[in-house]
Amino acid sequence: MDKREKLFREIVTGVFVLSCVIFFQFFYSDHLFLKEEVVSFNNLPETLAGYLGKPAWLACSLAKILSSAFVPGGGGAFLIAVVLMLEWWASFLVLRKFHIGEMAPMFALFPVVLEWGTYCSPFYHLSSILSLTVTLYVFLGYTLLKKRWLSCLAGFVLLFVVYSLVGSRLFIFVILVLLYEAEIGEKRWFYWALLLIAGTLLPEFLKDWYHLSQEDAYQYPQAWLPAFFPAIMLAFVLVATQFDKVRHLKVSIWSVSVTAGLLVLLLIVSVLSHAA
């Protein structure tokens, strides 16, 4: 990565974090405290113990721990900005794995901006953001496995791990693995089919273990359709960047302006759709 690309990435990071902090501090600060049901540190162990018998225990536990750190005067806004930035960084690294060019920092903002707007809903919680974020980092770990037999074995093992850690975001892990395998030129059709079938049926097999209904098994930790949209948006971005003109789009006034305009429009529509 040359200095120009690094500078562009730093500018995108700065503008995004500053905008996020300002938005949640001055336009949505009280909302954070009300919907996350903040608990005191004294009651935290008991609350966390309740997550151990359900899928997505890591995402739910992290959300509760972080929300307990919400403090007036900007703490909540800053925390949400940091969490969204972690998701943006993971999305950016994922796009790099798919050899997306100079515009990767801005393309990575599409699922994060949708996450930002959706979080304005009283029905959307921090655990959902963390579910996708953790999934992306687990996937990045998967891409480090270079031996075919090891990656194949890890793929099936990680199905159980991902479902345990983040619940329903298992679906985007499976999609990312399949797209990545195609990206690097692998043609393991049998592995792909088995992984897709196993990933689809796993919540069904584990529903009794976690004492969940079939519907909850596929939607936990949040039974709300828009909660899946940021992950779907990431998959859409990866599909769109399969076109060479999009993948290798250069940073220019035109490309940055158009992409920024689309991001702002997406944010406005998402906020207005979900704000109570």
Short mmCIF file of C-alpha atoms in Angstrom, two decimals:
data_model
loop_
_atom_site.label_atom_id
_atom_site.label_comp_id
_atom_site.label_asym_id
_atom_site.label_seq_id
_atom_site.Cartn_x
_atom_site.Cartn_y
_atom_site.Cartn_z
CA MET A 1 0.00 0.00 0.00
CA ASP A 2 1.57 3.30 -1.09
CA LYS A 3 1.45 6.59 0.85
CA ARG A 4 -1.44 7.90 -1.23
CA GLU A 5 -3.66 4.92 -0.43
CA LYS A 6 -2.65 5.05 3.24
CA LEU A 7 -3.51 8.75 3.43
CA PHE A 8 -6.87 8.13 1.78
CA ARG A 9 -7.65 5.35 4.27
CA GLU A 10 -6.74 7.60 7.21
CA ILE A 11 -8.95 10.41 5.89
CA VAL A 12 -11.88 8.02 5.48
CA THR A 13 -11.32 6.70 9.01
CA GLY A 14 -11.16 10.18 10.53
CA VAL A 15 -14.26 11.50 8.76
CA PHE A 16 -16.25 8.38 9.60
CA VAL A 17 -15.36 8.29 13.31
CA LEU A 18 -15.89 12.03 13.79
CA SER A 19 -19.26 11.94 12.02
CA CYS A 20 -20.35 8.92 14.03
CA VAL A 21 -19.42 10.44 17.39
CA ILE A 22 -21.15 13.73 16.56
CA PHE A 23 -24.30 11.95 15.39
CA PHE A 24 -24.72 9.69 18.40
CA GLN A 25 -23.67 12.36 20.88
CA PHE A 26 -25.92 15.19 19.71
CA PHE A 27 -28.78 13.41 17.95
CA TYR A 28 -29.19 10.01 19.60
CA SER A 29 -27.38 9.99 22.94
CA ASP A 30 -30.27 9.09 25.29
CA HIS A 31 -31.37 6.29 22.99
CA LEU A 32 -28.21 4.31 23.72
CA PHE A 33 -28.85 4.06 27.44
CA LEU A 34 -32.52 3.19 27.18
CA LYS A 35 -32.53 0.31 24.74
CA GLU A 36 -29.35 -1.49 25.84
CA GLU A 37 -30.72 -1.94 29.36
CA VAL A 38 -27.43 -1.04 31.01
CA VAL A 39 -26.65 -3.07 34.13
CA SER A 40 -24.24 -2.21 36.91
CA PHE A 41 -20.91 -3.99 37.17
CA ASN A 42 -22.16 -5.69 40.34
CA ASN A 43 -24.97 -7.40 38.44
CA LEU A 44 -22.86 -8.10 35.35
CA PRO A 45 -21.66 -11.65 36.28
CA GLU A 46 -25.22 -12.85 36.81
CA THR A 47 -26.33 -11.32 33.51
CA LEU A 48 -23.45 -12.85 31.58
CA ALA A 49 -24.13 -16.29 33.05
CA GLY A 50 -27.55 -16.19 31.40
CA TYR A 51 -25.95 -16.09 27.95
CA LEU A 52 -23.89 -19.27 28.34
CA GLY A 53 -26.73 -21.61 27.48
CA LYS A 54 -27.60 -19.83 24.23
CA PRO A 55 -25.89 -19.30 20.87
CA ALA A 56 -24.19 -15.95 20.29
CA TRP A 57 -22.93 -15.97 23.87
CA LEU A 58 -19.78 -14.02 22.95
CA ALA A 59 -21.58 -11.29 21.01
CA CYS A 60 -24.22 -10.90 23.73
CA SER A 61 -21.65 -10.91 26.54
CA LEU A 62 -19.42 -8.35 24.82
CA ALA A 63 -22.42 -6.13 24.16
CA LYS A 64 -23.48 -6.22 27.80
CA ILE A 65 -19.93 -5.60 29.06
CA LEU A 66 -19.41 -2.67 26.70
CA SER A 67 -22.84 -1.16 27.35
CA SER A 68 -22.06 -1.24 31.07
CA ALA A 69 -19.28 1.20 30.29
CA PHE A 70 -21.72 3.73 28.82
CA VAL A 71 -21.22 7.02 30.63
CA PRO A 72 -22.82 10.43 30.09
CA GLY A 73 -20.86 13.09 28.30
CA GLY A 74 -19.92 11.20 25.17
CA GLY A 75 -19.03 7.73 26.45
CA GLY A 76 -21.85 5.98 24.63
CA ALA A 77 -21.30 7.82 21.35
CA PHE A 78 -17.58 7.15 21.45
CA LEU A 79 -18.15 3.48 22.21
CA ILE A 80 -20.55 3.01 19.30
CA ALA A 81 -18.08 4.79 17.01
CA VAL A 82 -15.28 2.44 18.11
CA VAL A 83 -17.44 -0.67 17.61
CA LEU A 84 -18.49 0.48 14.13
CA MET A 85 -14.89 1.31 13.29
CA LEU A 86 -13.85 -2.23 14.26
CA GLU A 87 -16.51 -3.55 11.91
CA TRP A 88 -15.33 -1.19 9.17
CA TRP A 89 -11.73 -2.34 9.62
CA ALA A 90 -12.79 -5.99 9.42
CA SER A 91 -14.86 -5.27 6.30
CA PHE A 92 -11.90 -3.44 4.76
CA LEU A 93 -9.57 -6.39 5.43
CA VAL A 94 -12.13 -8.78 3.95
CA LEU A 95 -12.32 -6.69 0.78
CA ARG A 96 -8.52 -6.73 0.62
CA LYS A 97 -8.65 -10.53 0.72
CA PHE A 98 -10.75 -10.27 -2.43
CA HIS A 99 -8.15 -7.97 -4.02
CA ILE A 100 -10.36 -4.89 -4.11
CA GLY A 101 -8.37 -1.83 -5.19
CA GLU A 102 -7.97 1.73 -3.96
CA MET A 103 -11.64 2.28 -3.16
CA ALA A 104 -11.79 -0.58 -0.65
CA PRO A 105 -11.91 1.77 2.39
CA MET A 106 -15.07 3.42 1.06
CA PHE A 107 -16.68 0.24 -0.25
CA ALA A 108 -16.19 -1.27 3.23
CA LEU A 109 -18.37 1.52 4.65
CA PHE A 110 -21.57 0.30 2.96
CA PRO A 111 -22.43 -2.47 5.47
CA VAL A 112 -21.18 -0.30 8.36
CA VAL A 113 -23.25 2.73 7.37
CA LEU A 114 -26.29 0.48 7.11
CA GLU A 115 -25.41 -0.86 10.56
CA TRP A 116 -25.18 2.73 11.83
CA GLY A 117 -28.61 3.67 10.51
CA THR A 118 -30.23 0.45 11.67
CA TYR A 119 -28.87 0.98 15.17
CA CYS A 120 -31.18 3.97 15.43
CA SER A 121 -34.04 1.51 15.78
CA PRO A 122 -35.16 0.72 19.32
CA PHE A 123 -35.30 -2.93 18.22
CA TYR A 124 -31.67 -3.18 17.15
CA HIS A 125 -29.00 -3.91 19.73
CA LEU A 126 -25.23 -3.77 20.07
CA SER A 127 -25.06 -7.56 20.11
CA SER A 128 -26.13 -7.65 16.45
CA ILE A 129 -23.31 -5.32 15.40
CA LEU A 130 -20.82 -7.40 17.35
CA SER A 131 -22.21 -10.61 15.84
CA LEU A 132 -21.24 -9.51 12.35
CA THR A 133 -17.93 -8.02 13.51
CA VAL A 134 -16.81 -11.21 15.26
CA THR A 135 -17.86 -13.27 12.24
CA LEU A 136 -15.67 -11.17 9.95
CA TYR A 137 -12.62 -11.59 12.17
CA VAL A 138 -13.18 -15.36 12.39
CA PHE A 139 -13.39 -15.47 8.60
CA LEU A 140 -10.14 -13.53 8.32
CA GLY A 141 -8.54 -16.17 10.52
CA TYR A 142 -9.87 -18.86 8.17
CA THR A 143 -8.19 -17.20 5.19
CA LEU A 144 -4.79 -17.63 6.87
CA LEU A 145 -5.03 -21.42 6.46
CA LYS A 146 -3.15 -22.35 3.32
CA LYS A 147 -3.22 -26.17 3.42
CA ARG A 148 -6.25 -27.53 1.61
CA TRP A 149 -7.01 -30.32 4.09
CA LEU A 150 -6.63 -27.99 7.06
CA SER A 151 -8.90 -25.29 5.62
CA CYS A 152 -11.49 -27.95 4.78
CA LEU A 153 -11.43 -29.34 8.32
CA ALA A 154 -11.45 -25.85 9.83
CA GLY A 155 -14.43 -24.86 7.68
CA PHE A 156 -16.65 -27.50 9.28
CA VAL A 157 -15.31 -26.96 12.80
CA LEU A 158 -15.81 -23.20 12.51
CA LEU A 159 -19.48 -23.71 11.68
CA PHE A 160 -20.03 -24.85 15.27
CA VAL A 161 -17.67 -22.20 16.65
CA VAL A 162 -19.30 -19.33 14.76
CA TYR A 163 -22.82 -20.40 15.66
CA SER A 164 -21.82 -20.67 19.31
CA LEU A 165 -20.12 -17.26 19.31
CA VAL A 166 -22.46 -15.18 17.15
CA GLY A 167 -25.57 -17.20 16.37
CA SER A 168 -27.44 -16.42 13.17
CA ARG A 169 -24.54 -14.58 11.49
CA LEU A 170 -23.33 -18.07 10.64
CA PHE A 171 -24.92 -17.56 7.24
CA ILE A 172 -22.54 -14.75 6.23
CA PHE A 173 -19.55 -16.85 7.33
CA VAL A 174 -20.64 -19.62 4.97
CA ILE A 175 -21.19 -17.14 2.13
CA LEU A 176 -17.78 -15.52 2.69
CA VAL A 177 -16.03 -18.90 2.67
CA LEU A 178 -17.71 -19.91 -0.60
CA LEU A 179 -16.93 -16.57 -2.26
CA TYR A 180 -13.34 -16.67 -1.03
CA GLU A 181 -12.80 -20.20 -2.30
CA ALA A 182 -14.01 -19.09 -5.72
CA GLU A 183 -11.81 -15.97 -5.52
CA ILE A 184 -8.59 -17.93 -4.97
CA GLY A 185 -9.45 -20.38 -7.72
CA GLU A 186 -10.37 -23.41 -5.65
CA LYS A 187 -12.86 -25.84 -7.17
CA ARG A 188 -13.79 -28.07 -4.27
CA TRP A 189 -17.39 -28.59 -5.26
CA PHE A 190 -18.02 -31.41 -2.78
CA TYR A 191 -16.64 -29.33 0.10
CA TRP A 192 -18.69 -26.32 -0.95
CA ALA A 193 -21.91 -28.33 -1.14
CA LEU A 194 -21.36 -30.01 2.22
CA LEU A 195 -20.41 -26.71 3.88
CA LEU A 196 -23.53 -25.01 2.53
CA ILE A 197 -25.80 -27.87 3.60
CA ALA A 198 -24.17 -28.16 7.04
CA GLY A 199 -24.33 -24.41 7.62
CA THR A 200 -27.99 -24.35 6.64
CA LEU A 201 -29.03 -27.30 8.80
CA LEU A 202 -26.83 -26.70 11.85
CA PRO A 203 -29.29 -24.37 13.68
CA GLU A 204 -32.00 -26.98 13.13
CA PHE A 205 -29.88 -29.71 14.72
CA LEU A 206 -28.84 -27.52 17.64
CA LYS A 207 -32.21 -25.97 18.47
CA ASP A 208 -33.03 -28.60 21.10
CA TRP A 209 -29.58 -28.26 22.64
CA TYR A 210 -30.14 -24.53 23.10
CA HIS A 211 -33.87 -24.92 23.90
CA LEU A 212 -34.91 -22.68 21.02
CA SER A 213 -37.78 -22.80 18.58
CA GLN A 214 -36.92 -23.37 14.94
CA GLU A 215 -37.50 -19.69 14.16
CA ASP A 216 -35.32 -18.48 17.03
CA ALA A 217 -32.57 -20.96 16.16
CA TYR A 218 -32.14 -19.28 12.78
CA GLN A 219 -32.48 -15.70 14.03
CA TYR A 220 -30.86 -15.58 17.47
CA PRO A 221 -29.70 -13.20 18.97
CA GLN A 222 -32.20 -10.92 17.22
CA ALA A 223 -35.42 -12.07 15.59
CA TRP A 224 -35.79 -9.06 13.33
CA LEU A 225 -35.28 -9.13 9.56
CA PRO A 226 -33.41 -5.78 9.19
CA ALA A 227 -30.76 -7.14 11.56
CA PHE A 228 -29.52 -9.28 8.66
CA PHE A 229 -29.30 -6.43 6.14
CA PRO A 230 -25.73 -5.22 6.96
CA ALA A 231 -24.34 -8.72 6.40
CA ILE A 232 -26.34 -9.02 3.18
CA MET A 233 -24.99 -5.63 2.12
CA LEU A 234 -21.42 -6.89 2.58
CA ALA A 235 -22.17 -9.90 0.40
CA PHE A 236 -23.71 -7.57 -2.19
CA VAL A 237 -20.57 -5.40 -2.18
CA LEU A 238 -18.40 -8.48 -2.77
CA VAL A 239 -20.59 -9.55 -5.68
CA ALA A 240 -20.59 -6.02 -7.17
CA THR A 241 -16.80 -5.82 -6.97
CA GLN A 242 -16.48 -8.90 -9.17
CA PHE A 243 -16.82 -6.47 -12.07
CA ASP A 244 -13.32 -5.29 -12.96
CA LYS A 245 -14.37 -1.67 -13.42
CA VAL A 246 -15.68 -1.60 -9.85
CA ARG A 247 -12.91 -3.71 -8.34
CA HIS A 248 -10.10 -1.60 -9.78
CA LEU A 249 -11.84 1.77 -9.54
CA LYS A 250 -9.24 4.47 -8.87
CA VAL A 251 -9.52 7.11 -6.18
CA SER A 252 -10.60 10.32 -7.90
CA ILE A 253 -12.85 13.28 -7.23
CA TRP A 254 -15.57 11.60 -9.28
CA SER A 255 -15.36 8.14 -7.68
CA VAL A 256 -15.09 9.46 -4.12
CA SER A 257 -17.92 11.97 -4.60
CA VAL A 258 -20.31 9.43 -6.10
CA THR A 259 -19.50 6.78 -3.47
CA ALA A 260 -19.76 9.31 -0.64
CA GLY A 261 -23.12 10.47 -2.00
CA LEU A 262 -24.43 6.91 -2.06
CA LEU A 263 -23.20 6.33 1.49
CA VAL A 264 -24.87 9.50 2.78
CA LEU A 265 -28.10 8.60 0.99
CA LEU A 266 -27.98 5.09 2.47
CA LEU A 267 -27.42 6.52 5.94
CA ILE A 268 -30.27 9.03 5.65
CA VAL A 269 -32.73 6.44 4.36
CA SER A 270 -31.67 3.94 7.02
CA VAL A 271 -31.88 6.46 9.88
CA LEU A 272 -35.28 7.76 8.78
CA SER A 273 -36.56 4.20 8.36
CA HIS A 274 -35.54 3.06 11.81
CA ALA A 275 -35.52 6.09 14.09
CA ALA A 276 -38.30 5.99 16.62
#
